[in-house]
Tab-separated table of C-alpha atoms in Angstrom:
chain	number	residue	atom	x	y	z
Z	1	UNK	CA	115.546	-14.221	75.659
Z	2	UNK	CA	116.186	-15.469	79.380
Z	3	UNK	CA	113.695	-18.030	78.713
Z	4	UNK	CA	114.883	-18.899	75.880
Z	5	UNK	CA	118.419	-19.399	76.850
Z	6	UNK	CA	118.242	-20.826	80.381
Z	7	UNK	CA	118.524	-24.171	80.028
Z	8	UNK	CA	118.722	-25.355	83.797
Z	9	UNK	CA	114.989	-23.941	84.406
Z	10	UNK	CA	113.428	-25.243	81.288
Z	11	UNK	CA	113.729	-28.409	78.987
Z	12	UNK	CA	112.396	-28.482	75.452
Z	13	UNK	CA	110.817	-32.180	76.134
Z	14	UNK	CA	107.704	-32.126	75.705
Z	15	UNK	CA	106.008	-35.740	77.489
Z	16	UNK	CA	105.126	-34.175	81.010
Z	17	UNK	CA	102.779	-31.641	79.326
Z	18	UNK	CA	101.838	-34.214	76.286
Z	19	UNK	CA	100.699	-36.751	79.247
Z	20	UNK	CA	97.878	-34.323	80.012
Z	21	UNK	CA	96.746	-33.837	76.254
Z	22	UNK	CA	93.974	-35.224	74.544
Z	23	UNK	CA	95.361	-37.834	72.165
Z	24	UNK	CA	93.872	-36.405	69.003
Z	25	UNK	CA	95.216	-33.008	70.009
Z	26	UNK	CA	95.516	-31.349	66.094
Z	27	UNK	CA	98.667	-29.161	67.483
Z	28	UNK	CA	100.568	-32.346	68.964
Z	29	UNK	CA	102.093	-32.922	65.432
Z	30	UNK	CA	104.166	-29.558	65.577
Z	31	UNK	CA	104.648	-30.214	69.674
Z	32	UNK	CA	104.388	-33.358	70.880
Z	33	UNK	CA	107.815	-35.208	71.310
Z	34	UNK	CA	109.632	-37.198	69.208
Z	35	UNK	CA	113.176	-37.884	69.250
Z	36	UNK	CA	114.897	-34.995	67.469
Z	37	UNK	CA	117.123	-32.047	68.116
Z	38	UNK	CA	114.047	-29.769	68.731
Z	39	UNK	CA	112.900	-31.696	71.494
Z	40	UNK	CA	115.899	-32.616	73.619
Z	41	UNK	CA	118.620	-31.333	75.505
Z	42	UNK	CA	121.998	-31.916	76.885
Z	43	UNK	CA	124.024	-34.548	75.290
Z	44	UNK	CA	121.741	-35.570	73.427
Z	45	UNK	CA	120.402	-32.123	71.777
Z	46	UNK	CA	124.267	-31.772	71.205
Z	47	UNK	CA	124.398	-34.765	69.189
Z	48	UNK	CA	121.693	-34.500	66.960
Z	49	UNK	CA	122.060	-30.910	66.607
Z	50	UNK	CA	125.560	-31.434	65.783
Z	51	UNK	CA	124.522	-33.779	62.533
Z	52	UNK	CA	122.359	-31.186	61.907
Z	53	UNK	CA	124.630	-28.006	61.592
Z	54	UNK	CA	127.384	-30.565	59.873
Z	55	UNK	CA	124.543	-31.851	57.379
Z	56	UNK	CA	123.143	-28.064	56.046
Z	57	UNK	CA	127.059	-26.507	56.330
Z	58	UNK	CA	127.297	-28.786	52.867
Z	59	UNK	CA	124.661	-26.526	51.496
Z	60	UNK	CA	127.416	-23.918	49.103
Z	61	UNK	CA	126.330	-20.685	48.842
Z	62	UNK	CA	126.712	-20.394	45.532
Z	63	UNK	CA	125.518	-23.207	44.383
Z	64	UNK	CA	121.912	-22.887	46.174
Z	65	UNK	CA	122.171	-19.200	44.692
Z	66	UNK	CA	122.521	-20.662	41.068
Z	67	UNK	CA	119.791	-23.486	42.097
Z	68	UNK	CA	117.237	-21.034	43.424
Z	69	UNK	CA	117.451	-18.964	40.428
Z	70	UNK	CA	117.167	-21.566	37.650
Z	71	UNK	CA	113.988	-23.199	40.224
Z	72	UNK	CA	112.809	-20.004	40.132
Z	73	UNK	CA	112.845	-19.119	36.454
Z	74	UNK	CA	111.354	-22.424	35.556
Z	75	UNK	CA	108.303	-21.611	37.904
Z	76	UNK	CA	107.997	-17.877	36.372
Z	77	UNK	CA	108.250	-19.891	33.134
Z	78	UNK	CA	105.014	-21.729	33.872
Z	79	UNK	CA	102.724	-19.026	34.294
Z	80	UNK	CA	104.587	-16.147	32.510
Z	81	UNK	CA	102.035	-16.021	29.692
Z	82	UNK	CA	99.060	-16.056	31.757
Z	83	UNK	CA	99.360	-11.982	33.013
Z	84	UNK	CA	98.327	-13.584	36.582
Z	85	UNK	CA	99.160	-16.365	39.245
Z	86	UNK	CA	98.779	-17.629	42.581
Z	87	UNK	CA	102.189	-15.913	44.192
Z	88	UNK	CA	101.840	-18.621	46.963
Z	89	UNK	CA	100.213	-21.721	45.443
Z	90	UNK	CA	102.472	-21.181	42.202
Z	91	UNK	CA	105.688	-19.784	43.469
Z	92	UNK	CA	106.319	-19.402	47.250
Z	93	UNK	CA	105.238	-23.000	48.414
Z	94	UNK	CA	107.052	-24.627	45.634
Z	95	UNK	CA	110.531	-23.376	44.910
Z	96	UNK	CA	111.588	-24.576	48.396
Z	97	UNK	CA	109.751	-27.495	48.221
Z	98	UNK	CA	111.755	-28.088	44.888
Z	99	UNK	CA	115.459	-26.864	46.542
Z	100	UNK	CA	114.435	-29.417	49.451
Z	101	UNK	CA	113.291	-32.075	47.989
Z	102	UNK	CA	116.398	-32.237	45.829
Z	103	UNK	CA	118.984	-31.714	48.309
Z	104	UNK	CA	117.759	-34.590	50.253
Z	105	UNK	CA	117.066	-36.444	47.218
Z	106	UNK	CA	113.552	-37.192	47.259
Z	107	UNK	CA	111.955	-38.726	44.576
Z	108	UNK	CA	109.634	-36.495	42.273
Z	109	UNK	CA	107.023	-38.429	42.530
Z	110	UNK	CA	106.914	-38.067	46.113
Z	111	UNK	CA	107.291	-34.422	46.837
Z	112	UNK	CA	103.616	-33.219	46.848
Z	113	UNK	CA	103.033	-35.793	49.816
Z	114	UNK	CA	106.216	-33.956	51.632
Z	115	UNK	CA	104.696	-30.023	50.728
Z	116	UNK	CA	101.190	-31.602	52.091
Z	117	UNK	CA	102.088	-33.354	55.223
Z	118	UNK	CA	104.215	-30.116	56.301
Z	119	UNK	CA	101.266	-27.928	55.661
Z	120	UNK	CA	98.709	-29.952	57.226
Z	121	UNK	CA	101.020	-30.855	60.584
Z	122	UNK	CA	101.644	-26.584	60.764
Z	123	UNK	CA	97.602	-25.701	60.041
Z	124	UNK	CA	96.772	-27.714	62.995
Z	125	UNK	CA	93.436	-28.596	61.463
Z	126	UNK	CA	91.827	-31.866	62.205
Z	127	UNK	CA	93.901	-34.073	59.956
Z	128	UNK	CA	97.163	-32.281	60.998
Z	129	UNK	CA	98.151	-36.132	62.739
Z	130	UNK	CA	97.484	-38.213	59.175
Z	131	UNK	CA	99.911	-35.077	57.532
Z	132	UNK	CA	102.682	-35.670	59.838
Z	133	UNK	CA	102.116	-39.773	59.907
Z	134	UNK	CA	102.028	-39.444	55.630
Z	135	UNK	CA	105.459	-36.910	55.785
Z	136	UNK	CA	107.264	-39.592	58.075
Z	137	UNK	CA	106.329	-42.313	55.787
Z	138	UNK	CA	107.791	-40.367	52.924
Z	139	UNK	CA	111.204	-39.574	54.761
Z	140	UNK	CA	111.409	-43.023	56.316
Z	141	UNK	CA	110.985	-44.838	52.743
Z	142	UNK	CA	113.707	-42.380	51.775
Z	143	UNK	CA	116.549	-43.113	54.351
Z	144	UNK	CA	115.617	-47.182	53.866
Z	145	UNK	CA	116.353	-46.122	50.396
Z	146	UNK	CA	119.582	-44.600	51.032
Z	147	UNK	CA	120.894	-47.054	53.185
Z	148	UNK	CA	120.712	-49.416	50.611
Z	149	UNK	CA	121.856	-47.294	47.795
Z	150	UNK	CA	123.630	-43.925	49.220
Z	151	UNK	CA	123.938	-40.847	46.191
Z	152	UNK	CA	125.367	-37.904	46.744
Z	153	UNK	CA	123.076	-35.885	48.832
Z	154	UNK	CA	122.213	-34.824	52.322
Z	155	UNK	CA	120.379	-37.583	53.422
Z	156	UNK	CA	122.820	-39.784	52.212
Z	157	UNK	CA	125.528	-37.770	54.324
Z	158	UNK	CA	123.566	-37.720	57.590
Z	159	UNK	CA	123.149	-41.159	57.311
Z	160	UNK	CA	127.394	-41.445	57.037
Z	161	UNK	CA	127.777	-38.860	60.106
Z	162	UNK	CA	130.205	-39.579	62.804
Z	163	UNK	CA	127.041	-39.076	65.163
Z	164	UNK	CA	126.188	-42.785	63.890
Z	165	UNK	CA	121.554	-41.865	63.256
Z	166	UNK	CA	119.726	-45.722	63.322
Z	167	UNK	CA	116.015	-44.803	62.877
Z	168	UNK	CA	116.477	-41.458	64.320
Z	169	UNK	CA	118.091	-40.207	60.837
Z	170	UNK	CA	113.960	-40.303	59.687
Z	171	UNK	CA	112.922	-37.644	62.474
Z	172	UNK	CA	115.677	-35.379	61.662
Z	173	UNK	CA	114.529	-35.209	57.963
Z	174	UNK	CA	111.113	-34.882	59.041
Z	175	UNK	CA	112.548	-31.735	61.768
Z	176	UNK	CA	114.980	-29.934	58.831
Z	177	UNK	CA	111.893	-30.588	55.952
Z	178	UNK	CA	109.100	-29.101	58.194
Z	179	UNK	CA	110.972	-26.286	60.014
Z	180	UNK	CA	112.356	-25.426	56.355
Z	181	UNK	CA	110.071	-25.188	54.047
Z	182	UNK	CA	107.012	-23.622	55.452
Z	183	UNK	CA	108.859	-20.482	57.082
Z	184	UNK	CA	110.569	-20.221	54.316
Z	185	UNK	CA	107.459	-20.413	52.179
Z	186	UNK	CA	105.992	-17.796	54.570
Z	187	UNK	CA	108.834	-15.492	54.815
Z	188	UNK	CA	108.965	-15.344	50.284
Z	189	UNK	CA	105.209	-14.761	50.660
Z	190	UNK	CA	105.167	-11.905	53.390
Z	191	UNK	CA	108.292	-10.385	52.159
Z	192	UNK	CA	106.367	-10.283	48.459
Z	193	UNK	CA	102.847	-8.623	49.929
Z	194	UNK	CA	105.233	-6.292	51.770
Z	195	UNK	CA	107.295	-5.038	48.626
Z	196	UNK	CA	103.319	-5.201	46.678
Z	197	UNK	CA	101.243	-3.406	49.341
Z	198	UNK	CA	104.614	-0.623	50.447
Z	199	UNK	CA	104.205	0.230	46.445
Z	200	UNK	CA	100.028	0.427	46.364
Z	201	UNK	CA	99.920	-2.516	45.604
Z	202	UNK	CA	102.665	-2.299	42.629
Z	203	UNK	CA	106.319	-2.948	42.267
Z	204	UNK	CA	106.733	-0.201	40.467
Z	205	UNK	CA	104.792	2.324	42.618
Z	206	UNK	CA	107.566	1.678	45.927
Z	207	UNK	CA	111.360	1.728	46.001
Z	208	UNK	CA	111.512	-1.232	48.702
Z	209	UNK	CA	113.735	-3.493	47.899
Z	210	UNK	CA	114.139	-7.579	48.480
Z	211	UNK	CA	116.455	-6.828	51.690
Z	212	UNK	CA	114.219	-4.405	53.295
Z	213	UNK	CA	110.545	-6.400	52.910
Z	214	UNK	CA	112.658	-9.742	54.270
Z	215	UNK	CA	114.245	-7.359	56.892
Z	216	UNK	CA	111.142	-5.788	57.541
Z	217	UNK	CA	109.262	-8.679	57.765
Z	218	UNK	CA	111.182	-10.546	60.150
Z	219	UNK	CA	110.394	-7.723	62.609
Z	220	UNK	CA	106.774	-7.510	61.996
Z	221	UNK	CA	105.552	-10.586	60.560
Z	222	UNK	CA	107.932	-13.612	61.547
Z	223	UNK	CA	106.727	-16.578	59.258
Z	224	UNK	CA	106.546	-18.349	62.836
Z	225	UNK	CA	105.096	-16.744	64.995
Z	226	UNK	CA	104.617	-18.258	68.006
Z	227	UNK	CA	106.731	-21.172	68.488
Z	228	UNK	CA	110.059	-21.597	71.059
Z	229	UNK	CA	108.235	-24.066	73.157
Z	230	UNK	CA	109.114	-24.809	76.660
Z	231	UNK	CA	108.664	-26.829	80.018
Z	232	UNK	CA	109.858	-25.831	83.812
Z	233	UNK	CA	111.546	-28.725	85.193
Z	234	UNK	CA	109.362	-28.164	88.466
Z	235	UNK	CA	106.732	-25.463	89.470
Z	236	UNK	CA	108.794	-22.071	89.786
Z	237	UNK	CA	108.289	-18.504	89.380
Z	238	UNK	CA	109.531	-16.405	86.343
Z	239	UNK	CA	110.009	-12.862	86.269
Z	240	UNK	CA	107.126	-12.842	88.384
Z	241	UNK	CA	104.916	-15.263	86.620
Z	242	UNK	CA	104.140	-18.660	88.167
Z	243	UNK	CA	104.665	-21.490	86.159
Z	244	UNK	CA	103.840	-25.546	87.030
Z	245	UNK	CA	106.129	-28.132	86.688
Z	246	UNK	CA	105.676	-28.985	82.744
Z	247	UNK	CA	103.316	-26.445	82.159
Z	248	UNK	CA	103.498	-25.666	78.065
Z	249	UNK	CA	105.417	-22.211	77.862
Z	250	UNK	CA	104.750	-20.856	74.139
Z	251	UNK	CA	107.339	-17.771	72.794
Z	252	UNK	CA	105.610	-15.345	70.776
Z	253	UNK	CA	108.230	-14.050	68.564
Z	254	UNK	CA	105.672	-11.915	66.826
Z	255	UNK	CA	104.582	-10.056	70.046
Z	256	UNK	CA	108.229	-10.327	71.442
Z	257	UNK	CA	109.507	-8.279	69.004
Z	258	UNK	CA	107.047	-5.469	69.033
Z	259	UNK	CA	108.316	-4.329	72.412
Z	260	UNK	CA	111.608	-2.830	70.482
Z	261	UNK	CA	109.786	-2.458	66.853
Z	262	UNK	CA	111.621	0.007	65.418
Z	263	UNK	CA	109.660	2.539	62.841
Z	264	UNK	CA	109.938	1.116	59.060
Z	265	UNK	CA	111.943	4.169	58.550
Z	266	UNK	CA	114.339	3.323	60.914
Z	267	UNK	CA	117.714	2.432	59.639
Z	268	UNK	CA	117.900	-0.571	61.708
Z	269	UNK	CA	115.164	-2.200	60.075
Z	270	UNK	CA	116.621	-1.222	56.911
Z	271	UNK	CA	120.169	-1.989	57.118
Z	272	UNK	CA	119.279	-6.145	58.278
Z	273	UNK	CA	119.885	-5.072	62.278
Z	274	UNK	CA	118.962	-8.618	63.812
Z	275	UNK	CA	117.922	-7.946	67.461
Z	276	UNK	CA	114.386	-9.434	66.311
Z	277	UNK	CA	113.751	-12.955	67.569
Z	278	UNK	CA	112.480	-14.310	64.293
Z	279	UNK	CA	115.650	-16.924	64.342
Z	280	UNK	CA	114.754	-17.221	67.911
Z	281	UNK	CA	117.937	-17.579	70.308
Z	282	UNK	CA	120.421	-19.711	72.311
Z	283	UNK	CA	120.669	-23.265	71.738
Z	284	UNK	CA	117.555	-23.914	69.802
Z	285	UNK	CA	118.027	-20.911	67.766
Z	286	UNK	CA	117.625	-21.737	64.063
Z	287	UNK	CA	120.121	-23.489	62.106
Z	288	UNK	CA	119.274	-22.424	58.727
Z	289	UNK	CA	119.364	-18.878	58.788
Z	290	UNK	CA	121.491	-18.057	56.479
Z	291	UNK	CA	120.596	-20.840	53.641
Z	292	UNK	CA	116.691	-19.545	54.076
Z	293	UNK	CA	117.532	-15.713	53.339
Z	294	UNK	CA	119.304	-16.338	50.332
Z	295	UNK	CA	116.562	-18.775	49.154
Z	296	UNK	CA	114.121	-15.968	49.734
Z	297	UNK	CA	116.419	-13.233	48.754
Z	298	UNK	CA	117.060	-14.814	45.449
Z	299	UNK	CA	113.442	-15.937	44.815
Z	300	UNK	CA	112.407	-12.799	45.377
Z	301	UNK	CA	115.142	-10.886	43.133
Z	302	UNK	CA	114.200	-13.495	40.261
Z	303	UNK	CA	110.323	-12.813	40.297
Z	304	UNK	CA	110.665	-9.264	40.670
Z	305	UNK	CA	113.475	-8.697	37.376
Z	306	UNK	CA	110.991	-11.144	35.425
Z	307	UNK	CA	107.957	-9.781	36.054
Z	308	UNK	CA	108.539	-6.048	36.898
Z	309	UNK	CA	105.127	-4.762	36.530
Z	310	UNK	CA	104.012	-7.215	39.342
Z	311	UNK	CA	101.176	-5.979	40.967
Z	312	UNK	CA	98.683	-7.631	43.530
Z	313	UNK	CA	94.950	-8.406	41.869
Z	314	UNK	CA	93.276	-7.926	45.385
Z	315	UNK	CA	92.840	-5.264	47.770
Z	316	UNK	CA	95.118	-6.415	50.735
Z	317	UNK	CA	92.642	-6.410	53.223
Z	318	UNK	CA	90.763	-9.185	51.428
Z	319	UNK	CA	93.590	-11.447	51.981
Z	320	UNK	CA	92.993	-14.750	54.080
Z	321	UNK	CA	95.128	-15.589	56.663
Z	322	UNK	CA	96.702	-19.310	57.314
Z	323	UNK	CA	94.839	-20.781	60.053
Z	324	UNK	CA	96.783	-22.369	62.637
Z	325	UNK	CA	98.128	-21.075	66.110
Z	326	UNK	CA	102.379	-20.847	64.667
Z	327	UNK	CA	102.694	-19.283	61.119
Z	328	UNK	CA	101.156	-16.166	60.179
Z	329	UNK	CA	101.350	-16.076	56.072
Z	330	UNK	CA	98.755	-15.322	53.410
Z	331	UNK	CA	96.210	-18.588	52.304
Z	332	UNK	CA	96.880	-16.705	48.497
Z	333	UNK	CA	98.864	-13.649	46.892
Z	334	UNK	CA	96.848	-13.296	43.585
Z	335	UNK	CA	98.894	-11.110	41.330
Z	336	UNK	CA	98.794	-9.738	38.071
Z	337	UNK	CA	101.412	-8.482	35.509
Z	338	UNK	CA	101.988	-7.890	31.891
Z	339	UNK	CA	101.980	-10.927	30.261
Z	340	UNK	CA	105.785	-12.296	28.577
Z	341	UNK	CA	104.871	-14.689	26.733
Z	342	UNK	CA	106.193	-18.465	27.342
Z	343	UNK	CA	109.781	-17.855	29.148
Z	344	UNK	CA	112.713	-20.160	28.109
Z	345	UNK	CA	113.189	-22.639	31.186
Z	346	UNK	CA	116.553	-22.919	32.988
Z	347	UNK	CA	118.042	-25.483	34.555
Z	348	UNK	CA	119.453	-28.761	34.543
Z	349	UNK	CA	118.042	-31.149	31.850
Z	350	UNK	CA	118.803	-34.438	33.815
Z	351	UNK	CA	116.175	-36.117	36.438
Z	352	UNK	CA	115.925	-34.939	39.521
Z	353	UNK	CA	117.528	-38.174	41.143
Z	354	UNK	CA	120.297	-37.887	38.732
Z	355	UNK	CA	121.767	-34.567	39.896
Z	356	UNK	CA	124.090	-34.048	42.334
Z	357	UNK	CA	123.015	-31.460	44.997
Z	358	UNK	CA	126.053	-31.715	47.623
Z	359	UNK	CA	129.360	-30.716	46.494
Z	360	UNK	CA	132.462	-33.096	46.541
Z	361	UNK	CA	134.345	-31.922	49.982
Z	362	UNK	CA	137.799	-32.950	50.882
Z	363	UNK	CA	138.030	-35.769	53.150
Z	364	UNK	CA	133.898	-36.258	52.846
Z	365	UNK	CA	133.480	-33.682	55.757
Z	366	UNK	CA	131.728	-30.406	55.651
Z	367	UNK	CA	134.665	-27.927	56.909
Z	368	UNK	CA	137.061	-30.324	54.916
């Protein structure tokens, strides 16, 4: 937390330590810099974070509630009559990718490019560069899009923000797409093997509810869990440790955490207590909090009253991991249930494009 939060020791740019990197480096995607709030600091941090918290305050509670759930009952509507599914692959990767992609008003056609260049720039495998370059692309067609035909919708309205984005608008996408969707994804996933695994391997067999697997997750499995990256400004020492002038300082929020890991039976855990770092802290601390646990919340509460028999179809210790050195999430969550029958889908009728996903404010400003 010291780390963190001390801003005149360390700076979140990344170039001094990036100089030294092999150019083909597959985890410069997720760290090397690029002009957006995650990598800056000062003025200019203030100013992009400042679009950035003005930009996802439009989000409405309510509204993303009532979006999430119809999302989420057209996806259980897919595979319903099947008595099995992909929990990841089929569920947790794409109802955010769907909420996202329609807030910011990306084109349908475009959104498996967006779900694909996020994964591949987080996996870190050797085409984690052409998955960044191929998101970008996406995002920067969008805001050239925008400019020349603004809707109602958040790319549209950071575009319009007093902050006054040129090009940079397209790297602040890029941040709030990629640092959305995959922890989120992660965080619907791990809370669901929790609830499936606390229950052997049943909903029915365990009383844990959507709060308390999110809760509990976020203690023991952040869906990032190593990230918080930071530089000295020169060579100093650190609570004992010696560190060089740009050396690449890497918070573990995973291993942070453990050292006041309550017991899973410990009302803290159970009751939300948020001393864990999973939001991380201070003035890079995450932005979407609160819009990414009612996503999961409410994904979770939808699968679960839909498909109550929900069990998983593998042992959990034949799950595969993510490879990668910043998320830790399942590759799959096979499950199986009872099968419904084809569901009725919910939802609006209209395109995609056509619906408006950002609420009329007074005076066009978030808090108006």
């Amino acid at each position: 937390m010291d780390l963190l939060r001390d801003t005149d020791t360390f700076t979140k740019d990344s170039r001094a330590w990036q100089a030294g990197m092999p150019a083909d480096s597959p985890v410069l995607p997720v760290l090397g810099h690029r002009p957006t709030a995650l990598f800056t600091d000062g003025e200019v941090h203030a100013r992009y974070r400042g679009a950035i918290n003005d930009t996802l305050a439009l989000i409405e509670p309510h509204l993303l509630r009532a979006e999430v759930a119809a999302v989420a009952r057209r996806l259980i509507a897919g595979f319903s009559a099947a008595g099995g599914c992909d929990l990841i692959a089929e569920y947790a990767r794409r109802l955010p990718l769907h909420v996202f992609t329609a807030a910011f008003g990306v084109a349908s056609g475009a959104t498996e490019r967006v779900v694909r260049g996020i994964a591949g720039m987080m996996d870190s495998a050797g085409n984690a560069a052409a998955a960044y370059d191929d998101l970008v692309g996406v995002v920067a067609g969008l805001v050239a899009e925008r400019r020349s035909r603004p809707r109602r919708d958040l790319t549209t309205y950071l575009l319009q923000h007093p902050a006054g984005l040129d090009d940079e608008a397209v790297r602040q996408i890029t941040l709030i797409m990629s640092s959305g969707h995959d922890p989120t994804t992660n965080l619907i996933g791990n809370a669901l093997l929790r609830m499936l695994d606390a229950g052997d391997r049943s909903l029915h067999g365990g009383a844990t509810t959507a709060r308390e697997a999110i809760d509990d997750v976020l203690w023991r499995d952040p869906p990032l869990a190593n990230m918080g990256a930071h530089y000295p400004r020169q060579d100093t020492e650190f609570h004992g440790v010696a560190l060089r002038a740009g050396q690449l300082v890497l918070v573990s929020f995973a291993a942070a955490n453990t050292q006041s890991l309550p017991s899973a039976s410990d009302p803290a855990v159970r009751s939300g207590d948020g001393a864990h770092l999973a939001w991380s802290t201070g003035p890079h601390r995450c932005p979407a909090k609160q819009p990414a646990l009612l996503m999961a919340m409410t994904a979770i509460e939808e699968l679960t009253s839909q498909l109550c028999d929900l069990e998983l179809a593998v042992d959990p210790g034949e799950l595969v991991w993510r490879p990668g050195p910043f998320h830790r999430a399942p590759v799959h969550l096979p499950g199986r249930f009872t099968p419904l029958g084809t569901l009725p889908e919910a939802g609006d009728s209209r395109t995609p494009e056509a619906v408006d996903h950002v609420p009329a404010r007074v005076g066009g400003t978030p808090n108006g």
